[in-house]
PDB file of C-alpha atoms in Angstrom:
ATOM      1  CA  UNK J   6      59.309 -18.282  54.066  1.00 51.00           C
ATOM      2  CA  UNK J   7      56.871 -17.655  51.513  1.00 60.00           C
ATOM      3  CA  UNK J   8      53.862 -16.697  53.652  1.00 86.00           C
ATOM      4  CA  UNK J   9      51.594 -19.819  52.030  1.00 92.00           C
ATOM      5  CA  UNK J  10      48.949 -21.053  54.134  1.00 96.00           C
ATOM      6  CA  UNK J  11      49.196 -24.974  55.779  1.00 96.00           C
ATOM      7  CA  UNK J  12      46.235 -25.595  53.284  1.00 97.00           C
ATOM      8  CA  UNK J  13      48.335 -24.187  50.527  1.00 96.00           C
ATOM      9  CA  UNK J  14      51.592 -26.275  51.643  1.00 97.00           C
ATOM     10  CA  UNK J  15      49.514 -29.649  52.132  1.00 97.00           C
ATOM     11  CA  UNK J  16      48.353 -29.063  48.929  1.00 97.00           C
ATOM     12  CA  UNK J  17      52.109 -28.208  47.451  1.00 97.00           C
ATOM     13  CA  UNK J  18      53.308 -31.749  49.376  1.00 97.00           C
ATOM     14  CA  UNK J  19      50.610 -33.655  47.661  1.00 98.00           C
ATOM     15  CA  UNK J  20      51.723 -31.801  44.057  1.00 97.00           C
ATOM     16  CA  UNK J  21      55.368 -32.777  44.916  1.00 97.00           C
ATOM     17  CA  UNK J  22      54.160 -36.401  45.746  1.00 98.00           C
ATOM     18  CA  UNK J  23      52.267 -36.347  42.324  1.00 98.00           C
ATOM     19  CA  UNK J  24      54.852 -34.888  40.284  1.00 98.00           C
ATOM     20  CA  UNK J  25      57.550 -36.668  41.509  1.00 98.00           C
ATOM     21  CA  UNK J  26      55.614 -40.778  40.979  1.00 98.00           C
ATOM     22  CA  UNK J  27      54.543 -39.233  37.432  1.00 98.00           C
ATOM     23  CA  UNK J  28      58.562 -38.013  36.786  1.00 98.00           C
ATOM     24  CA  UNK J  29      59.370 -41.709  38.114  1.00 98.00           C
ATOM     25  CA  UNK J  30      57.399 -43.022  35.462  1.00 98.00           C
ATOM     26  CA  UNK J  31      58.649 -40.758  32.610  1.00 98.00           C
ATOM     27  CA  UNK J  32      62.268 -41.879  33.591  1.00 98.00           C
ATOM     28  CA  UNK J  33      61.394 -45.593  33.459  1.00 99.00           C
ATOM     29  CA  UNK J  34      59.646 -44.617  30.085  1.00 99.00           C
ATOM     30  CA  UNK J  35      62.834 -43.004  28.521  1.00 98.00           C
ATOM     31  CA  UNK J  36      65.043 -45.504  29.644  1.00 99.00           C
ATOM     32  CA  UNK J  37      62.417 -47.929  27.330  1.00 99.00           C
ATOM     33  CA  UNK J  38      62.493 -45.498  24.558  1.00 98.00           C
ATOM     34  CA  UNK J  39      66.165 -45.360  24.432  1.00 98.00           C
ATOM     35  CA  UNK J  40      66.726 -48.997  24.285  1.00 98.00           C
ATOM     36  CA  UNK J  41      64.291 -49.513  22.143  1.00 98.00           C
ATOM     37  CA  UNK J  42      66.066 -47.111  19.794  1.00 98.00           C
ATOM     38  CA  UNK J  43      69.316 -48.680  20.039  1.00 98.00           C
ATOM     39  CA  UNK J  44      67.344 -52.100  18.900  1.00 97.00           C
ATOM     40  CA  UNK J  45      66.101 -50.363  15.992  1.00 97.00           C
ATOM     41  CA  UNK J  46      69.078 -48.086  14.498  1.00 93.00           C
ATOM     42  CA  UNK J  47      68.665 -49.160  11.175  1.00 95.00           C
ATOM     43  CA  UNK J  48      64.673 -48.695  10.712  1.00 97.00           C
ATOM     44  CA  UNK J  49      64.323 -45.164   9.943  1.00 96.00           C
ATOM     45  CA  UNK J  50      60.897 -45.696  10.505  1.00 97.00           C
ATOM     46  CA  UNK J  51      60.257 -46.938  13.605  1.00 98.00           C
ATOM     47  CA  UNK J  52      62.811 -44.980  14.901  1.00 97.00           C
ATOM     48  CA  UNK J  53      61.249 -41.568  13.594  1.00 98.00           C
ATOM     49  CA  UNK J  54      57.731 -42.887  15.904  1.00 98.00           C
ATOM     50  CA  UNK J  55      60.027 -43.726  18.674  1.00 98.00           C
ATOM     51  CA  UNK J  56      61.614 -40.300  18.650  1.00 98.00           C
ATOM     52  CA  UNK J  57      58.160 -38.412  18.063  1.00 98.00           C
ATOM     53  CA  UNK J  58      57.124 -40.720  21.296  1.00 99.00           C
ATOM     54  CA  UNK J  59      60.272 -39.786  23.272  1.00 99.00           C
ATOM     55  CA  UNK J  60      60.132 -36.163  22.525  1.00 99.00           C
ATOM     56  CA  UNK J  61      56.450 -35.527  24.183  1.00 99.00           C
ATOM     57  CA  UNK J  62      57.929 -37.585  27.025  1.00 99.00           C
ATOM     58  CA  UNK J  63      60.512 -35.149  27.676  1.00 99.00           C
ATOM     59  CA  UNK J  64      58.561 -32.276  26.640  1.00 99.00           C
ATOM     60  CA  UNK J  65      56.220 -33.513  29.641  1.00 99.00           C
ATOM     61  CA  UNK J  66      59.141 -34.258  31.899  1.00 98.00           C
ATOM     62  CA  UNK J  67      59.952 -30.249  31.361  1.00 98.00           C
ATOM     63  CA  UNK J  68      56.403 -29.141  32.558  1.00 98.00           C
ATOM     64  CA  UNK J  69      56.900 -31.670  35.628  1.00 98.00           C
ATOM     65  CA  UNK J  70      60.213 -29.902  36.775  1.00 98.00           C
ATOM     66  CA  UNK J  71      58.530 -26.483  36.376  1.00 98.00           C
ATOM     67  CA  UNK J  72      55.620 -27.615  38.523  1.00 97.00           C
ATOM     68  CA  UNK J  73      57.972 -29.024  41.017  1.00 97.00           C
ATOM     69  CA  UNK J  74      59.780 -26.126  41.557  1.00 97.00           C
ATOM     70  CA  UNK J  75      56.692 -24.127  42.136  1.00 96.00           C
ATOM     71  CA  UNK J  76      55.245 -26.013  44.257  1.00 96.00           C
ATOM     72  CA  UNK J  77      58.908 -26.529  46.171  1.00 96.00           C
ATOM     73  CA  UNK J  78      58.474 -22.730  46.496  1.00 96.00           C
ATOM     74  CA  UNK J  79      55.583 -22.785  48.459  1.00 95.00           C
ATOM     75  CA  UNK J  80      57.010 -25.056  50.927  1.00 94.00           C
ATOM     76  CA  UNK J  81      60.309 -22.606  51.073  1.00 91.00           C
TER      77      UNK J  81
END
């Protein structure tokens, strides 16, 4: 165990709960991103903004995991 505190582990279960609806949301957002992209192969353009957009999407799905797994610690 990791010696947390119930208050500490309610408040790691609500942080999973959090993270896990807002990584829900990123997914369904990707999925968009990438089929937008495959509409829009030929527009350099658009699909430069559609890359920048997907990148900070999975740059944010990255922080998401890492605050999962620490809070997934807790409840260890």
């Amino acid at each position: 165990g990791s010696g947390a505190t119930e208050a500490e582990k309610r408040q790691a279960r609500k942080d999973l709960s959090r993270v896990e609806r807002r990584l829900g949301k990123l997914a369904e957002q990707e999925a968009a991103l990438h089929e937008q992209m495959a509409q829009v192969a030929d527009d350099y353009g658009r699909l430069g903004e559609l890359n920048t957009q997907l990148q900070a999407v999975l740059t944010e799905k990255e922080e998401l995991e890492l605050e999962w797994l620490e809070a997934s610690e807790v409840l260890e």
